[in-house]
XYZ file of C-alpha atoms in Angstrom:
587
model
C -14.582 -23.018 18.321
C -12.510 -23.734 21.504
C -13.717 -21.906 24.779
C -9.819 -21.471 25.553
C -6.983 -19.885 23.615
C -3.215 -20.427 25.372
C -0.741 -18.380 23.971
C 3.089 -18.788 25.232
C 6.383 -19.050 24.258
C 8.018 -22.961 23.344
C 10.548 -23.027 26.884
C 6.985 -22.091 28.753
C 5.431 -25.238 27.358
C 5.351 -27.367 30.536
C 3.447 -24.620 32.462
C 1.070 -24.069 29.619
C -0.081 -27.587 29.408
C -0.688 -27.165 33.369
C -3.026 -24.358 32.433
C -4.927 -26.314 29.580
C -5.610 -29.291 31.775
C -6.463 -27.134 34.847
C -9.296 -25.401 32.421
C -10.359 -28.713 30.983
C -11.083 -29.912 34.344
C -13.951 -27.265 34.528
C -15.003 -28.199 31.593
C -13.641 -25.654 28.997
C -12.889 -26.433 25.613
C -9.016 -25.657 25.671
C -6.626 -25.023 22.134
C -3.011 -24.858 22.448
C -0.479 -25.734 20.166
C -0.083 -29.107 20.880
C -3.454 -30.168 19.820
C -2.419 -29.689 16.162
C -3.041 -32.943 13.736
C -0.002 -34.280 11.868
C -0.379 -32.877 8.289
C -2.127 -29.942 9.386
C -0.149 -26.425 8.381
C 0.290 -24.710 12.038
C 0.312 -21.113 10.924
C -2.762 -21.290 9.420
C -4.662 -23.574 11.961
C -3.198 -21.382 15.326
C -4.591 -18.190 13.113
C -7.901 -19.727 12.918
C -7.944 -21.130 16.410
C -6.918 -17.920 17.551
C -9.571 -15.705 16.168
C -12.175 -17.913 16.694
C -11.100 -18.740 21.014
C -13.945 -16.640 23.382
C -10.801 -16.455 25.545
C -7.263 -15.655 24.313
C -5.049 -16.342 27.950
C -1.333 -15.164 27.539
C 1.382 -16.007 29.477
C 3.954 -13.956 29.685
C 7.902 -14.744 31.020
C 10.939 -13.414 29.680
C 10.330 -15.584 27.165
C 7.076 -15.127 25.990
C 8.361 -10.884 25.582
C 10.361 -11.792 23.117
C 8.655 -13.849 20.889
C 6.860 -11.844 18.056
C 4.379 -14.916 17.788
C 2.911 -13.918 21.355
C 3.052 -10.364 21.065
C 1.268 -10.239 17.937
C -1.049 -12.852 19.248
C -1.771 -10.546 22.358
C -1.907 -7.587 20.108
C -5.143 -9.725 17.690
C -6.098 -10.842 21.050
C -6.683 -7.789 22.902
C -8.145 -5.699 19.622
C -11.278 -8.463 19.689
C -11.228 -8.208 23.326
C -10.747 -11.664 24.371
C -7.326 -10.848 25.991
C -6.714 -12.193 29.372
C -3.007 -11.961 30.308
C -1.291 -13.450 33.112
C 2.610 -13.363 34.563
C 4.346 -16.792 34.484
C 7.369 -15.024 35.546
C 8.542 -11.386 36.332
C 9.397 -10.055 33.497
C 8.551 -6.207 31.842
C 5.741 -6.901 29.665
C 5.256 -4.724 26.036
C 4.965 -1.467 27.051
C 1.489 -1.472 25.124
C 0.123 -4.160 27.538
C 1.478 -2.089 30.541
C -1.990 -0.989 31.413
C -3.795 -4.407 30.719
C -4.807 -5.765 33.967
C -2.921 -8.771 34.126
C -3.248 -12.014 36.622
C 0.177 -12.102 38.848
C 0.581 -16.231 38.209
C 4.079 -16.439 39.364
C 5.074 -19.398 40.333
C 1.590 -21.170 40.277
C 1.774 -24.879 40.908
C -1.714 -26.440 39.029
C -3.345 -25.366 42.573
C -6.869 -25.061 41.384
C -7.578 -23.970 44.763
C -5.700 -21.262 44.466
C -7.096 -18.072 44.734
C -5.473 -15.723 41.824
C -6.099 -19.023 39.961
C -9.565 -18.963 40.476
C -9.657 -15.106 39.278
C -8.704 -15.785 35.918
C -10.856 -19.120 35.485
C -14.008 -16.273 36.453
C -12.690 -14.290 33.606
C -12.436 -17.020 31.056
C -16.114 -18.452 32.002
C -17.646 -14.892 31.630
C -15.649 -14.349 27.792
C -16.663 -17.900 27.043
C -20.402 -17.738 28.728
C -21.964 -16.255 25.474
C -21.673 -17.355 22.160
C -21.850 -13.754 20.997
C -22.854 -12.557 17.015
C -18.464 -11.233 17.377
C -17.300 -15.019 17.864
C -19.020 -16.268 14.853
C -17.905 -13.441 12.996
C -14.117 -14.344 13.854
C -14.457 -17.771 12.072
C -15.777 -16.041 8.864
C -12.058 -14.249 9.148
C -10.677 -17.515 7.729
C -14.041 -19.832 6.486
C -14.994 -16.966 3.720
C -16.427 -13.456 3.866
C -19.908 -12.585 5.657
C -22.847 -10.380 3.818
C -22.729 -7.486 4.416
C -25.086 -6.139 7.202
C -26.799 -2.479 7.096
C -25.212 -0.035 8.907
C -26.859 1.520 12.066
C -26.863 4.597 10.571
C -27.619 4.483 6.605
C -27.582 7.693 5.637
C -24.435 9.216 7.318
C -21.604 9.453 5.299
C -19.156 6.149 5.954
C -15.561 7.309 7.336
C -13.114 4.611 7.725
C -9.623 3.989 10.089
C -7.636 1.618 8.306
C -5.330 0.520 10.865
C -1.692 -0.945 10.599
C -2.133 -4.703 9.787
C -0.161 -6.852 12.039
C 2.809 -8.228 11.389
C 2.556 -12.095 11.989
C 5.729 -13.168 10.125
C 6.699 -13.907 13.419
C 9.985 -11.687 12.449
C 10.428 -7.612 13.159
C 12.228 -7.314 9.942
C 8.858 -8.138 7.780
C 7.251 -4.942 9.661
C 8.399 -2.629 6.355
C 5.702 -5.120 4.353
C 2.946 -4.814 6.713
C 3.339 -1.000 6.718
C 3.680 -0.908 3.094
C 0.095 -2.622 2.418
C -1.272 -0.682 4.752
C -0.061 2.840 3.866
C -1.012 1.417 -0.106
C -5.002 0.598 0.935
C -5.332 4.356 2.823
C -4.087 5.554 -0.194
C -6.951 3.677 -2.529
C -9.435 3.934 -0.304
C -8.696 7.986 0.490
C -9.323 7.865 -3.231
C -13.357 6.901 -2.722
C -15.864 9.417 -3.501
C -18.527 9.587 -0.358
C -16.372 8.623 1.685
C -13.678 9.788 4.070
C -10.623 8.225 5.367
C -8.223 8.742 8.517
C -4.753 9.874 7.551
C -1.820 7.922 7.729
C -0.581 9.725 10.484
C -3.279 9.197 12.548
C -4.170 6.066 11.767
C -0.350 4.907 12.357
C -0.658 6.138 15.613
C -2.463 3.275 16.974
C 0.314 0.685 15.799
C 1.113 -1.353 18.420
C -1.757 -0.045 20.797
C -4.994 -1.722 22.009
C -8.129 0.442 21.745
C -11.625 -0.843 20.982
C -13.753 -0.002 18.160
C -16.482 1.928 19.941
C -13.793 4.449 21.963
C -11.974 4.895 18.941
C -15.494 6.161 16.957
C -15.978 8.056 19.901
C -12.339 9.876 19.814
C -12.505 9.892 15.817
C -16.054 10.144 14.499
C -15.100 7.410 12.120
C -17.926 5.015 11.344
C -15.990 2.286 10.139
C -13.021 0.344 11.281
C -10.355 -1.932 8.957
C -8.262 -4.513 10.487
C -6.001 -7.250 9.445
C -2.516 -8.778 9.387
C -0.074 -10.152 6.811
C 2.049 -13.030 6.994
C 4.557 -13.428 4.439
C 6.849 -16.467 3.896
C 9.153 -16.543 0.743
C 7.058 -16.099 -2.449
C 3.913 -16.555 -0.127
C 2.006 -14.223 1.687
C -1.591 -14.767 3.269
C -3.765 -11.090 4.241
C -6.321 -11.365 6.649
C -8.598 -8.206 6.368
C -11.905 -7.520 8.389
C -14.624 -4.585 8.465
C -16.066 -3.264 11.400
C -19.160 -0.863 11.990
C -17.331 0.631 14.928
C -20.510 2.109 16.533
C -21.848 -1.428 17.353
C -18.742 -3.521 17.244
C -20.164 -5.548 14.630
C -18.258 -7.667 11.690
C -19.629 -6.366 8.292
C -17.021 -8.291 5.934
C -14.129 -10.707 6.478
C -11.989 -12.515 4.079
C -8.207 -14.305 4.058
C -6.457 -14.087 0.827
C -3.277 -16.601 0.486
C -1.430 -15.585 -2.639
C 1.635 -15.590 -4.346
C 3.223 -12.021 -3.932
C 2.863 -11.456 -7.610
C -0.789 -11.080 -6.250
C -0.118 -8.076 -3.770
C -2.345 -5.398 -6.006
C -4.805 -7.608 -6.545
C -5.302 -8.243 -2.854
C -5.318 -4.751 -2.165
C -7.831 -3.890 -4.911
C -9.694 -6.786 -3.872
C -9.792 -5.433 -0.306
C -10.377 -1.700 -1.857
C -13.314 -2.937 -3.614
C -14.743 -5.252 -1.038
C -15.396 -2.387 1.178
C -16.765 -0.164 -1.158
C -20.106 -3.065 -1.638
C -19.637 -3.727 1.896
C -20.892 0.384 2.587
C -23.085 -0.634 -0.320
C -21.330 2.631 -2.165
C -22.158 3.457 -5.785
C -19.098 4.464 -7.837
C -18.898 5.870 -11.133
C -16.627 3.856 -13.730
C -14.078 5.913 -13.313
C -13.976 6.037 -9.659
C -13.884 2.514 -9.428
C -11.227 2.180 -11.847
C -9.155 5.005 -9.937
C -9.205 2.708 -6.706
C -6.298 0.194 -8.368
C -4.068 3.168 -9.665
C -0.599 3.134 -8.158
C 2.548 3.893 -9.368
C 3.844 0.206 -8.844
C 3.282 -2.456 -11.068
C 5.969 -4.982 -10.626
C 5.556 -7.029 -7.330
C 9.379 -8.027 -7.052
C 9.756 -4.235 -7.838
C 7.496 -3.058 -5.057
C 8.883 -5.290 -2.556
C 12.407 -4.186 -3.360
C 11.293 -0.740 -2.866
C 10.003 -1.086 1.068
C 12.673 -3.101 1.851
C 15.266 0.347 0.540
C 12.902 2.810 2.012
C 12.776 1.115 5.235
C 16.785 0.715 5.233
C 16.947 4.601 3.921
C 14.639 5.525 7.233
C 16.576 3.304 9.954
C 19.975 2.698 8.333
C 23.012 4.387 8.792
C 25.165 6.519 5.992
C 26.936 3.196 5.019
C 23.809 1.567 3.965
C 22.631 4.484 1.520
C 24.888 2.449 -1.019
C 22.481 -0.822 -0.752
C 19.634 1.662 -0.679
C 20.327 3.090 -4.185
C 21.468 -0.380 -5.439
C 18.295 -1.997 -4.151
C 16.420 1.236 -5.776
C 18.150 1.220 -9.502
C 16.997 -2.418 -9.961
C 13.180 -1.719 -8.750
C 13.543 0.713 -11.987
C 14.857 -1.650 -14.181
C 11.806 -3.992 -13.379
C 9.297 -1.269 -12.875
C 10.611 2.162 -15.468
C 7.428 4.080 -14.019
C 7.747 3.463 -10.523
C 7.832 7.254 -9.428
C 8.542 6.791 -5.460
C 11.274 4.242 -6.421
C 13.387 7.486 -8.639
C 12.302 9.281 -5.730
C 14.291 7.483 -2.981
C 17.038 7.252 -4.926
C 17.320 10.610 -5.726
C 17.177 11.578 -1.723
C 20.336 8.710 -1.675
C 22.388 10.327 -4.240
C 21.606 13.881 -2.723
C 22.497 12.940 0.589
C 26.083 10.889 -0.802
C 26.789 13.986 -2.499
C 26.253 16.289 0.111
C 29.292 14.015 2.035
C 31.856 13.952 -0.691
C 31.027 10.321 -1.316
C 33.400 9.380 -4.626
C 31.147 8.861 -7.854
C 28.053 10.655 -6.916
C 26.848 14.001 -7.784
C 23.626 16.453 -7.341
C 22.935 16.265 -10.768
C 22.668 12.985 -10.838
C 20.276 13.516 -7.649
C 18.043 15.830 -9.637
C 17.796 13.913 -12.876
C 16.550 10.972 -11.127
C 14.008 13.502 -9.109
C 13.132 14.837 -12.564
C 12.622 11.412 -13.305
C 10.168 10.431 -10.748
C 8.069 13.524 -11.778
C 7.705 13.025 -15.270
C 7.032 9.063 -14.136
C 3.682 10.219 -12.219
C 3.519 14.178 -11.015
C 1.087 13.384 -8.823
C 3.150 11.195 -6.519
C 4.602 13.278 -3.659
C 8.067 11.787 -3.013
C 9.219 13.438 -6.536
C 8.725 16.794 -5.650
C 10.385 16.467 -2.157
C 13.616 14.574 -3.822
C 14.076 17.458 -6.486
C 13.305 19.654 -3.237
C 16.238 17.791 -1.351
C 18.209 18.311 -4.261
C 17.979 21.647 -4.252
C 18.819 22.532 -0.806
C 21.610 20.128 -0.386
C 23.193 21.461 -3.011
C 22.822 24.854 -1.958
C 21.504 26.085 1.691
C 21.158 29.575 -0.078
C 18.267 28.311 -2.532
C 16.136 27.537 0.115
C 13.616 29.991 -1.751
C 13.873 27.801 -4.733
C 13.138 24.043 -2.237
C 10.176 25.985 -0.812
C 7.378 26.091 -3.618
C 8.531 22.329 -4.447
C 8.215 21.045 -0.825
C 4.523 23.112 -0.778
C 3.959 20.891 -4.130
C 4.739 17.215 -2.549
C 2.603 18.538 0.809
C -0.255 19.631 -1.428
C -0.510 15.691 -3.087
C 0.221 13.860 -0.183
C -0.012 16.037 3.081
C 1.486 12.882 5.053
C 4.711 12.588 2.874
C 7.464 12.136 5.531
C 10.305 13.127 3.273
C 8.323 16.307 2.487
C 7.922 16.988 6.337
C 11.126 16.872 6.978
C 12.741 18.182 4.331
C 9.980 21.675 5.888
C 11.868 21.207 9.092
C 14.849 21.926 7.725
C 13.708 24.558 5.162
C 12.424 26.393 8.639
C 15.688 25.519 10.843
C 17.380 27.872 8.195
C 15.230 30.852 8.685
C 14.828 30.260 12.245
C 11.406 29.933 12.257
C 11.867 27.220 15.265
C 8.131 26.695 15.882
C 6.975 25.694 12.376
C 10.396 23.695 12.093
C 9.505 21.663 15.590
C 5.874 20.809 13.732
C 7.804 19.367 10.470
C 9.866 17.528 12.384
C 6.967 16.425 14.705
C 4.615 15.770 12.478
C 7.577 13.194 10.593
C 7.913 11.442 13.695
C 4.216 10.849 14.298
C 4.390 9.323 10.417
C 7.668 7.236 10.876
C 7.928 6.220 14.588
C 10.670 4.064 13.674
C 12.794 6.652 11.976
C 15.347 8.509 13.835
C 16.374 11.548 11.823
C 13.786 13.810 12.877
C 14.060 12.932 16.699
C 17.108 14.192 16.608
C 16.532 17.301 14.238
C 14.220 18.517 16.287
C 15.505 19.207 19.298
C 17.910 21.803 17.575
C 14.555 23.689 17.222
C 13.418 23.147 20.510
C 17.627 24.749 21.413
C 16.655 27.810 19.166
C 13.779 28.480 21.012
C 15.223 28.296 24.304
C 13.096 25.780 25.329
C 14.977 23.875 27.849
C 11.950 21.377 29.176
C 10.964 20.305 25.883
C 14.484 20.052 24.548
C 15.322 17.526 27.445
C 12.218 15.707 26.890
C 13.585 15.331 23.234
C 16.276 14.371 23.665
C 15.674 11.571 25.913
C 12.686 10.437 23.643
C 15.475 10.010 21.108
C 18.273 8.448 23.745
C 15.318 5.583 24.031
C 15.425 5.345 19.914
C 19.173 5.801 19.776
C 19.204 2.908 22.211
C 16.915 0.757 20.142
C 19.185 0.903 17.112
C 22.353 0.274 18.396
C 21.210 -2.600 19.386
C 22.090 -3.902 16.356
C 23.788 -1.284 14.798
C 26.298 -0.151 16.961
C 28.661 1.853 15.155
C 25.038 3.825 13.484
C 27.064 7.091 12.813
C 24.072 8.444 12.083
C 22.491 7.941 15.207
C 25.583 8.076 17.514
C 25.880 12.217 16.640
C 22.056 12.375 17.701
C 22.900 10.049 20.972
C 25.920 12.443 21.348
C 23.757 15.951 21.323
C 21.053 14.456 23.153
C 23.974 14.008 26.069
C 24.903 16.999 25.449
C 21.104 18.731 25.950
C 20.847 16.992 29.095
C 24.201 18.065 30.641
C 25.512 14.840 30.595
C 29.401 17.039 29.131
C 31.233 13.891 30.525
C 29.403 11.231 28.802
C 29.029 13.410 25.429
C 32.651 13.945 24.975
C 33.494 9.924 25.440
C 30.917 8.814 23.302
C 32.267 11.385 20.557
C 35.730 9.711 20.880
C 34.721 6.762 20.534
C 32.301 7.387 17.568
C 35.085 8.766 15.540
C 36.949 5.226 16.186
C 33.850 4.154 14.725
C 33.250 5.804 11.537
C 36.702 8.268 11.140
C 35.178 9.103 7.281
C 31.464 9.696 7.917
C 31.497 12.960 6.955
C 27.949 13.569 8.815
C 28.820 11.944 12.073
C 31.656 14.277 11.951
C 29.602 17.470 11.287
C 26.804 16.222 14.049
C 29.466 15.545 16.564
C 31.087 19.294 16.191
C 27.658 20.650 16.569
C 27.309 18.995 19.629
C 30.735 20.022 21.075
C 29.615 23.669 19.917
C 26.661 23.337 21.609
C 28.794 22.169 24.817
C 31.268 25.073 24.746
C 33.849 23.195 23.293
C 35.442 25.216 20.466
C 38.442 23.324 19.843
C 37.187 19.935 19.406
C 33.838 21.196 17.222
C 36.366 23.116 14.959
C 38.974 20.049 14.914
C 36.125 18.194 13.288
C 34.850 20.339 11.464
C 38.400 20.500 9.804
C 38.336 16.972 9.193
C 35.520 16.912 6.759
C 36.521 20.442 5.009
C 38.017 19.312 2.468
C 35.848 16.188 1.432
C 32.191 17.297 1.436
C 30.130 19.690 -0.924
C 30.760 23.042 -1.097
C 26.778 23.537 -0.668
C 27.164 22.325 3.577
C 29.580 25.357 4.150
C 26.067 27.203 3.168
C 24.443 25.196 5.714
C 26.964 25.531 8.365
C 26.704 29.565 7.840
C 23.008 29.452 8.416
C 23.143 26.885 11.005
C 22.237 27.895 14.844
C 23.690 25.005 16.487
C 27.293 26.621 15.498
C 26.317 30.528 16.755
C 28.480 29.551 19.523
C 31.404 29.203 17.763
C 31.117 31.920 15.056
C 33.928 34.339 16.573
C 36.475 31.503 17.388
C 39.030 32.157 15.114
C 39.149 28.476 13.683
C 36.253 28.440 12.863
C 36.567 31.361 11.105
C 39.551 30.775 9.240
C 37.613 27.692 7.929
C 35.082 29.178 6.328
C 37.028 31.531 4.912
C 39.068 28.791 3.153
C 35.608 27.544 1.720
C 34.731 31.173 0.420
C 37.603 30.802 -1.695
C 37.296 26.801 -2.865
């Protein structure tokens, strides 16, 4: 166990090895990358050194921001609370670490007279002063799981927040794994008798933030605390999961599993079940037995399916091809995977909706009808037959209701099913209960952008100007994100374009919808979001002009959208408009 962690990026490495000598010169025990052995497998060995450092110092450049390594090694760092940051370099630091005091370094020499220097050598000696019950613990992580120890409190009922493993693939693109095994083990676990669980929403919340165990059983009430992370590489994929009693901050169980991924269930049952004789629970057969049932089966299968649900969330209209691709050949390797019918049902729906050659609504609700009769009790069926429904018709919105109630009833954190509300309440004009759907999707999928920018058109129908600016720069910040590397996202550039357009930005809104029709001339939705947006800005011509371009490709069941739709009220009397739907009355 080293006294010293050093976490930086590779072009920092000169000034790290100034801080590792610097510390061994008072005597501390210092780990940093380059005292691995030849032979020895580095992920594994900086995991273990990591957890098992009193003192985790990071230093952060431009460099070091950018590196997923560091951040998530900040991120394990600052959750045990042996985080002590320090700036190399000016640079923005994660926004997450904003409000970590952090040592201003810049442009330190190896001056161990210096005094910032001598500020953060005070904070290393007080981490590594004690060898406290928590450090030995953080070996166990990766030696082999610890007995269970009683809880403080024996006979209060156990309440767990599972939070979002960390990704350490080193690689953003693996986050849709991470997420996946940790939405699957809320799921088992909420399945425990005498016991309760924090909902996905909630417990997503925290991604990405630092909070310690005993504020967040103060904020929660939750007794118990889960964290881990996942690394996966190829056909590999090593979970680290730990227990915590979160009143004391004390490790109850601890174990590293590296698998193939044709072992993902049994990790997570493995988990599942660990916990249970961890709270020294006493299940019933059947109970136990319940813990494992999912509607996956197939691991290629189950990876296939985050990898399509992620792309369906983030991805523009051109990549709902891939997602239904990706989706028909989870089925062929997994017939009863219910949430796999599901997404591609919400695919074909959505295709449909735009005219896209070769697709159809019945397909959409056949492979809905599908994912019911697969397993009814899974959610994401109900809300695709719901979709279904309403895209094909705005007018049945009666008939989408009772199904959307169903998927919310099973899984009241079903994202599709909260957004598919927002719109079912955009159409009557309830705008409140449509800006908590839409809400209440973002607070389940902060990477999604879809319901960022749905919901400012309820925040417009109420008339709520402050909120609706707020909105729409919370999504400008998104938008931003994505067209990073996306940049013709038609999807997102209509959102970008209305959010322009809700801040009074007329100028800006009206370039940026010339150039997005450059972009994508036959996305029928870009098309649609861009002439609400021009409606929205008083521009009658251009909305209707647009409008007109997609007439005559997309479903007849948007024209009963666009009736009902109060981003167009200001356009209703132009006579273009007009005449247009007209034309589709008769079609």
């Amino acid at each position: 166990m080293s006294d010293v962690f050093i976490s930086y990026a590779r072009k920092d490495a000169a000034i790290a090895g100034q801080f590792a000598k610097a510390f061994e010169a008072q005597g501390l025990e210092v780990w940093w990358d380059n005292s691995l052995q030849t032979g020895e497998v580095f992920d594994e060995v900086i995991e273990a050194a990591l957890r098992a450092a009193r003192a985790v110092v990071v230093l952060w450049s431009s460099s070091s921001v950018a590196s997923r390594w560091v951040r998530a090694e900040a991120t394990i760092a600052d959750r045990r609370g042996t985080l002590l940051p320090a700036m190399i370099e000016d640079c923005d630091r994660p926004i997450v670490f904003e409000l970590t005091h952090t040592a201003d370094l810049i442009g330190w020499s190896g001056d161990t007279g210096d005094a910032r220097w001598l500020d953060l050598l005070e904070g290393v000696r007080r981490l590594a002063s004690t060898r406290s019950e928590a450090d030995l613990a953080s070996v166990a992580a990766i030696t082999g799981p610890k007995p269970a120890q009683p809880s403080s409190s024996a006979s209060q009922q156990p309440s767990v927040l599972i939070l979002p493993f960390v990704n350490m693939s080193g690689e953003s693109a693996q986050d849709y794994f991470s997420d996946g095994v940790s939405e699957d083990i809320i799921t088992d676990m909420g399945r425990i008798p005498g016991m309760s669980v924090v909902s996905r929403n909630t417990a997503f919340s925290f991604k990405g933030r630092t909070v310690s165990p005993t504020d967040l059983a103060a904020r929660l009430g939750v007794t118990h605390i889960l964290e881990g992370s996942v690394r996966k590489a190829g056909e590999r994929v090593r979970i680290t999961a730990q227990l915590f009693d979160a009143r004391s901050d004390t490790q109850l169980w601890a174990e590293r599993f590296d698998r193939t991924l044709d072992d993902i269930f049994a990790i997570q049952d493995e988990i599942s079940q660990s916990i249970v004789a961890a709270l020294k629970l006493h299940l019933a057969p059947e109970d136990r037995q319940a813990i494992g049932q999912r509607d996956a089966t197939n691991s290629e299968a189950y990876e296939l399916f985050l990898i399509a649900r992620q792309f369906n969330r983030t991805g523009s209209e051109r990549i709902r091809p891939l997602v239904i691709r990706l989706c028909r050949r989870v089925v062929e390797l997994d017939p009863g995977f219910a949430r796999a019918w599901a997404l591609m049902s919400i695919g074909e729906a959505e295709m449909a909706q735009r005219g896209v050659p070769g697709t159809s609504m019945a397909q959409a609700r056949e492979w809905a009808e599908r994912a019911i009769a697969a397993d009814a009790s899974v959610a994401e069926g109900h809300a695709a037959l719901a979709e279904a429904t309403l895209r094909d018709a705005a007018s049945k919105s009666t008939a989408s209701a009772p199904l959307v109630q169903a998927a919310l009833e099973r899984d009241p954190d079903c994202y599709d099913a909260h957004v598919l509300a927002g719109y079912l309440h955009l159409a009557e004009r309830n705008y409140p209960e449509a800006i908590a759907s839409f809400e209440r999707a973002i607070a389940l999928e902060p990477l999604e952008y879809r319901a960022r920018g749905m919901v400012m058109q309820g925040y417009s129908g109420l008339g709520d100007e402050e909120r609706l600016k707020a909105a729409a720069r919370r999504f400008i910040t998104r938008g931003e994100e994505i067209l990073k590397t996306e940049p013709d996202h038609g999807g997102v550039l209509g959102f970008m374009v209305a959010s322009l357009v809700a801040l009074g930005e007329a100028e800006q809104a009206i370039d940026m919808t010339r150039k997005a029709e450059i972009f994508d001339p036959e996305n029928m939705r870009l098309l649609y979001n861009l002439a609400c947006a021009m409606a929205q800005l008083n521009e009658p011509e251009m909305a209707v002009r647009l409008l007109g371009k997609m007439a005559d490709e997309v479903h007849l069941g948007w024209f009963e959208w666009m009736a009902v739709d109060n981003d167009l009220d200001t356009i209703r009397e132009d006579p273009g408009f007009k005449a247009l739907m007209a034309r589709a009355a008769q079609a």
